[in-house]
C-alpha positions as semicolon CSV with decimal commas, in nm:
position;residue;x (nm);y (nm);z (nm)
1;M;13,902;28,350;-15,649
2;I;14,170;28,614;-15,660
3;G;14,368;28,739;-15,352
4;V;14,390;29,121;-15,262
5;S;14,706;29,168;-15,523
6;G;14,453;29,064;-15,826
7;E;14,650;28,768;-15,871
8;P;14,637;28,425;-15,704
9;T;14,928;28,333;-15,488
10;L;14,923;27,984;-15,691
11;A;14,837;27,964;-16,031
12;V;14,913;27,626;-16,227
13;E;14,861;27,652;-16,609
14;G;14,857;27,362;-16,867
15;V;15,093;27,102;-16,643
16;E;15,129;26,794;-16,776
17;R;15,345;26,521;-16,632
18;R;15,348;26,168;-16,800
19;F;15,492;25,835;-16,700
20;G;15,519;25,633;-16,995
21;A;15,219;25,640;-17,204
22;V;15,056;25,708;-16,868
23;R;14,928;26,111;-16,796
24;A;14,949;26,153;-16,435
25;S;14,849;26,531;-16,506
26;A;14,656;26,614;-16,838
27;G;14,668;26,976;-16,920
28;V;14,598;27,088;-16,570
29;D;14,461;27,459;-16,500
30;V;14,410;27,554;-16,132
31;D;14,493;27,885;-15,926
32;V;14,448;27,952;-15,555
33;A;14,399;28,265;-15,367
34;E;14,531;28,384;-15,054
35;G;14,404;28,271;-14,746
36;E;14,190;28,002;-14,987
37;L;14,198;27,628;-14,900
38;L;14,103;27,413;-15,238
39;T;14,069;27,075;-15,203
40;I;14,157;26,810;-15,456
41;L;13,975;26,521;-15,414
42;G;13,945;26,200;-15,636
43;P;14,015;25,802;-15,634
44;S;14,343;25,677;-15,586
45;G;14,544;25,696;-15,929
46;S;14,372;25,999;-16,053
47;G;14,683;26,212;-16,009
48;K;14,627;26,341;-15,714
49;T;14,970;26,328;-15,511
50;T;15,153;26,359;-15,844
51;L;15,025;26,693;-15,897
52;L;15,120;26,812;-15,561
53;H;15,434;26,661;-15,600
54;V;15,478;26,880;-15,921
55;I;15,340;27,199;-15,778
56;A;15,631;27,135;-15,505
57;G;15,914;27,096;-15,752
58;F;15,939;26,691;-15,647
59;E;15,872;26,576;-16,007
60;T;15,999;26,747;-16,329
61;L;15,699;26,846;-16,577
62;D;15,650;26,767;-16,923
63;R;15,483;27,064;-16,986
64;G;15,302;27,397;-16,856
65;T;15,398;27,681;-16,608
66;I;15,380;27,719;-16,236
67;Y;15,363;28,111;-16,075
68;I;15,402;28,158;-15,681
69;G;15,317;28,532;-15,626
70;G;15,330;28,599;-15,961
71;H;15,688;28,473;-16,009
72;D;15,725;28,146;-16,265
73;V;15,904;27,900;-15,990
74;T;15,857;27,611;-16,302
75;T;16,244;27,533;-16,277
76;T;16,317;27,647;-15,909
77;P;16,440;27,417;-15,688
78;P;16,174;27,248;-15,412
79;A;16,375;27,435;-15,111
80;R;16,322;27,796;-15,303
81;R;15,948;27,746;-15,375
82;E;15,806;27,926;-15,030
83;I;15,622;27,627;-15,024
84;G;15,539;27,423;-14,699
85;M;15,408;27,025;-14,712
86;V;15,240;26,807;-14,482
87;F;15,268;26,426;-14,563
88;Q;15,025;26,148;-14,430
89;N;15,347;25,973;-14,283
90;Y;15,481;26,263;-14,089
91;A;15,830;26,204;-14,207
92;L;15,961;26,312;-13,869
93;F;16,347;26,307;-13,773
94;P;16,337;25,993;-13,528
95;H;16,646;26,105;-13,361
96;M;16,569;26,479;-13,335
97;T;16,317;26,643;-13,050
98;V;16,055;26,838;-13,148
99;S;16,199;27,151;-13,160
100;D;16,496;27,033;-13,381
101;N;16,226;26,902;-13,638
102;I;16,046;27,218;-13,661
103;A;16,350;27,408;-13,692
104;F;16,516;27,208;-13,979
105;P;16,395;27,412;-14,288
106;L;16,500;27,741;-14,106
107;A;16,838;27,581;-14,044
108;M;16,862;27,504;-14,430
109;R;16,780;27,839;-14,481
110;R;17,069;28,003;-14,248
111;T;16,849;28,167;-14,013
112;A;16,991;28,320;-13,712
113;R;16,996;28,122;-13,406
114;A;16,788;28,360;-13,181
115;E;16,528;28,391;-13,483
116;C;16,517;28,059;-13,513
117;A;16,459;28,024;-13,160
118;E;16,162;28,262;-13,134
119;R;16,010;28,157;-13,437
120;V;15,984;27,784;-13,310
121;R;15,860;27,921;-12,975
122;Q;15,558;28,082;-13,174
123;V;15,456;27,802;-13,414
124;L;15,458;27,560;-13,134
125;D;15,212;27,810;-12,932
126;L;15,003;27,791;-13,263
127;V;14,975;27,420;-13,260
128;A;14,893;27,373;-12,929
129;L;15,246;27,210;-12,856
130;R;15,387;27,439;-12,558
131;G;15,625;27,250;-12,336
132;F;15,694;26,986;-12,584
133;G;16,021;27,121;-12,747
134;K;16,225;26,877;-12,601
135;R;16,028;26,531;-12,659
136;Y;16,123;26,285;-12,976
137;P;15,874;26,163;-13,226
138;A;15,829;25,842;-13,043
139;Q;15,717;26,002;-12,717
140;L;15,408;26,207;-12,892
141;S;15,082;26,054;-13,013
142;G;14,978;26,020;-13,365
143;G;14,787;26,410;-13,339
144;Q;15,090;26,558;-13,185
145;Q;15,325;26,393;-13,429
146;Q;15,087;26,559;-13,688
147;R;15,090;26,910;-13,546
148;V;15,476;26,868;-13,544
149;T;15,483;26,813;-13,914
150;L;15,239;27,109;-13,932
151;A;15,480;27,345;-13,716
152;R;15,752;27,209;-13,968
153;A;15,574;27,318;-14,294
154;I;15,499;27,695;-14,186
155;V;15,758;27,796;-13,962
156;F;15,953;27,959;-14,221
157;R;15,624;28,149;-14,331
158;P;15,579;27,988;-14,679
159;K;15,341;28,168;-14,972
160;V;15,190;27,812;-15,026
161;L;15,073;27,498;-14,817
162;L;15,056;27,167;-14,985
163;L;14,856;26,912;-14,747
164;D;14,853;26,546;-14,902
165;E;14,596;26,331;-14,711
166;P;14,740;26,448;-14,345
167;F;14,503;26,283;-14,196
168;G;14,500;25,925;-14,294
169;A;14,663;25,777;-14,034
170;L;14,439;25,905;-13,760
171;D;14,119;25,768;-13,623
172;R;13,789;25,890;-13,662
173;Q;13,753;26,143;-13,360
174;L;14,117;26,261;-13,404
175;R;14,078;26,313;-13,761
176;E;13,806;26,499;-13,719
177;S;13,941;26,739;-13,444
178;M;14,244;26,768;-13,635
179;Q;14,077;26,897;-13,976
180;L;13,913;27,190;-13,788
181;E;14,230;27,288;-13,610
182;V;14,411;27,260;-13,936
183;R;14,127;27,486;-14,085
184;R;14,147;27,743;-13,834
185;L;14,527;27,771;-13,852
186;Q;14,521;27,796;-14,226
187;Q;14,274;28,087;-14,226
188;R;14,510;28,264;-13,943
189;L;14,749;28,252;-14,148
190;G;14,631;28,345;-14,464
191;L;14,769;28,047;-14,652
192;A;14,712;27,948;-14,985
193;T;14,643;27,591;-14,945
194;I;14,604;27,269;-15,147
195;F;14,456;26,976;-14,961
196;I;14,464;26,640;-15,085
197;T;14,208;26,361;-15,016
198;H;13,950;26,061;-15,097
199;D;13,727;26,126;-14,840
200;Q;13,395;26,352;-14,969
201;E;13,302;26,417;-14,615
202;E;13,651;26,588;-14,555
203;A;13,636;26,755;-14,825
204;L;13,283;26,948;-14,797
205;I;13,404;26,997;-14,422
206;M;13,751;27,192;-14,504
207;S;13,720;27,379;-14,847
208;D;13,631;27,693;-14,988
209;R;13,656;27,494;-15,320
210;I;13,660;27,123;-15,448
211;A;13,792;27,045;-15,773
212;V;13,722;26,646;-15,887
213;M;14,020;26,478;-16,061
214;R;13,992;26,194;-16,251
215;D;14,294;26,027;-16,470
216;G;14,495;26,349;-16,430
217;Q;14,203;26,570;-16,532
218;L;14,002;26,830;-16,329
219;K;13,680;26,727;-16,377
220;Q;13,470;27,041;-16,198
221;I;13,634;27,308;-15,953
222;A;13,313;27,469;-15,773
223;P;13,223;27,544;-15,387
224;D;12,859;27,398;-15,346
225;E;12,774;27,322;-15,682
226;I;13,009;26,997;-15,699
227;Y;12,734;26,863;-15,456
228;T;12,434;27,014;-15,581
229;R;12,476;27,066;-15,997
230;P;12,759;26,801;-16,082
231;T;12,891;26,851;-16,436
232;D;12,881;26,468;-16,518
233;A;12,800;26,116;-16,380
234;F;13,141;26,066;-16,276
235;V;13,122;26,378;-16,025
236;A;12,797;26,320;-15,901
237;E;12,840;25,945;-15,808
238;F;13,207;26,054;-15,643
239;V;13,097;26,320;-15,405
240;G;12,839;26,175;-15,199
241;E;12,509;25,942;-15,225
242;S;12,325;25,941;-15,520
243;N;12,005;25,834;-15,690
244;L;12,164;25,854;-16,070
245;I;11,935;25,716;-16,337
246;S;11,908;25,701;-16,668
247;G;11,601;25,839;-16,859
248;R;11,480;25,977;-17,196
249;I;11,359;26,326;-17,211
250;E;10,992;26,356;-17,326
251;R;10,913;26,695;-17,358
252;I;11,057;27,065;-17,223
253;E;10,809;27,315;-17,094
254;R;10,896;27,627;-16,948
255;G;11,263;27,512;-16,840
256;N;11,139;27,168;-16,707
257;A;11,190;26,849;-16,890
258;R;10,920;26,541;-16,859
259;I;11,172;26,219;-16,784
260;A;11,059;25,897;-16,901
261;G;11,259;25,578;-16,745
262;P;11,273;25,247;-16,860
263;G;11,027;25,103;-16,650
264;D;10,750;25,375;-16,827
265;W;10,762;25,550;-16,499
266;K;10,782;25,996;-16,553
267;I;10,943;26,279;-16,323
268;M;10,974;26,614;-16,359
269;A;11,329;26,794;-16,324
270;P;11,477;27,154;-16,488
271;V;11,690;27,121;-16,726
272;G;11,924;27,354;-16,939
273;P;11,919;27,477;-17,288
274;N;12,227;27,247;-17,407
275;L;11,954;26,966;-17,337
276;S;11,648;26,879;-17,599
277;E;11,359;26,652;-17,646
278;G;11,439;26,312;-17,746
279;E;11,782;26,294;-17,566
280;E;11,877;26,032;-17,320
281;I;12,015;26,140;-17,013
282;A;12,139;26,057;-16,683
283;W;11,877;26,226;-16,380
284;L;12,051;26,263;-16,049
285;L;11,836;26,307;-15,701
286;R;12,052;26,308;-15,378
287;P;11,897;26,082;-15,117
288;E;11,818;26,350;-14,856
289;I;11,567;26,567;-15,076
290;P;11,285;26,264;-15,130
291;R;11,044;26,362;-14,834
292;P;10,712;26,157;-14,666
293;R;10,425;26,304;-14,782
294;D;10,275;26,486;-14,483
295;D;9,997;26,674;-14,648
296;T;9,781;26,720;-14,945
297;R;10,015;27,019;-15,116
298;P;10,050;26,912;-15,501
299;C;10,419;26,826;-15,580
300;E;10,575;26,762;-15,916
301;N;10,705;26,430;-15,838
302;S;10,507;26,212;-15,635
303;F;10,593;25,795;-15,592
304;L;10,438;25,538;-15,371
305;G;10,741;25,259;-15,268
306;R;10,773;25,004;-15,058
307;I;11,068;24,965;-14,835
308;T;11,329;24,674;-14,906
309;E;11,621;24,754;-14,678
310;T;11,654;24,981;-14,385
311;I;12,034;25,080;-14,266
312;Y;12,106;25,268;-13,915
313;L;12,332;25,485;-13,925
314;G;12,312;25,702;-13,597
315;N;12,216;26,033;-13,688
316;S;12,028;25,889;-13,962
317;H;11,814;25,587;-14,114
318;K;11,882;25,502;-14,483
319;Y;11,619;25,313;-14,694
320;R;11,602;25,148;-15,036
321;L;11,278;25,230;-15,166
322;E;11,118;24,970;-15,458
323;C;10,874;25,200;-15,659
324;A;10,603;25,146;-15,903
325;K;10,715;25,082;-16,266
326;G;11,077;24,963;-16,187
327;L;11,203;25,297;-16,020
328;S;11,412;25,211;-15,729
329;L;11,530;25,546;-15,501
330;L;11,757;25,538;-15,189
331;V;11,642;25,817;-14,933
332;R;11,788;25,911;-14,613
333;W;11,636;26,079;-14,305
334;P;11,713;26,217;-14,005
335;A;11,704;26,016;-13,699
336;S;11,532;26,109;-13,389
337;A;11,303;25,965;-13,118
338;S;10,990;26,120;-13,293
339;R;11,123;25,957;-13,603
340;P;11,139;25,575;-13,549
341;K;11,293;25,343;-13,807
342;L;11,049;25,231;-14,030
343;P;11,010;24,845;-14,087
344;V;11,099;24,645;-14,415
345;G;10,812;24,611;-14,625
346;R;10,627;24,957;-14,489
347;E;10,467;25,172;-14,826
348;I;10,545;25,540;-14,811
349;E;10,455;25,793;-15,078
350;V;10,764;26,019;-15,076
351;V;10,730;26,369;-15,277
352;W;11,013;26,626;-15,437
353;S;10,991;26,953;-15,660
354;A;11,120;26,940;-15,986
355;A;11,369;27,214;-15,905
356;D;11,535;26,925;-15,663
357;G;11,643;26,720;-15,921
358;H;11,923;26,737;-16,192
359;V;11,970;26,655;-16,539
360;L;12,323;26,528;-16,675
361;R;12,389;26,461;-17,048
362;R;12,462;26,074;-17,051
363;S;12,843;26,031;-17,095
């Protein structure tokens, strides 16, 4: 995604960072355009925070280059990189007022007092904290403290904003509210933003694109395809719930493959040109895809299953179906007054189209 200048605001090229034998960043290439929010999603220890610290200048590179606004900032000190950063733990100065906390990066840049006061007033309005300037951090709620941290990160008008799991200390309701607030503010200011999280739902809500990270490498970078067409089994299992089942391609006809499973079940699914007959594969079907058969229309895939487990999730019901010939499926359907929870032991036929599955080469 390229900004109006034709160049990305932030470009990371071939970045490596080692800690002894461990490569926390292993040849990372990524760019972020003006106004774009890229989320880096991955488990603990995958290298997400290290990459953010490398971009900010808090960690020294072993190899690679970082550009901001087309300029090489690889050896530029953190304070001169035009990067705002928000941490999970707020990192506010407890002895300073809200206004003084926000003004701190301006004071470090020797901004004139009148301009400093005006910018602080503006960002307090932006983060909905007008009238809070004379309070101290201890007098604020967690959400208010996070707003102060965000205001401090944007008050000096950076080109890039880095958010390191900023909502991790908040309760669920406040977290969801802050997600939307930060997204609206980021879009309003047009900031190139990298957002770090291990929460898949949060990543899907916040992002223009998502990058999945594992062992210091970005495994896939995409918008919706990261969920619908993952490139490997790790991405498929990490992003959302999945039925990921081993099988073998028996036959390919007109872009669809007949896949046989270990229990001699058969399903139809689309395959790309990189897969061939006889190949061992992993087959992905998201739980919301299978539907109860409610008519006699033909469908490529149909299985009769018995419910062995039910889980109520408020807005949906989740079921474990044990089907014929050893196929086990997880399905999830919306909950409503017209669709009560089905009991354990109920038999039900589920169907789906071949196009709704996704086939991956087995790792």
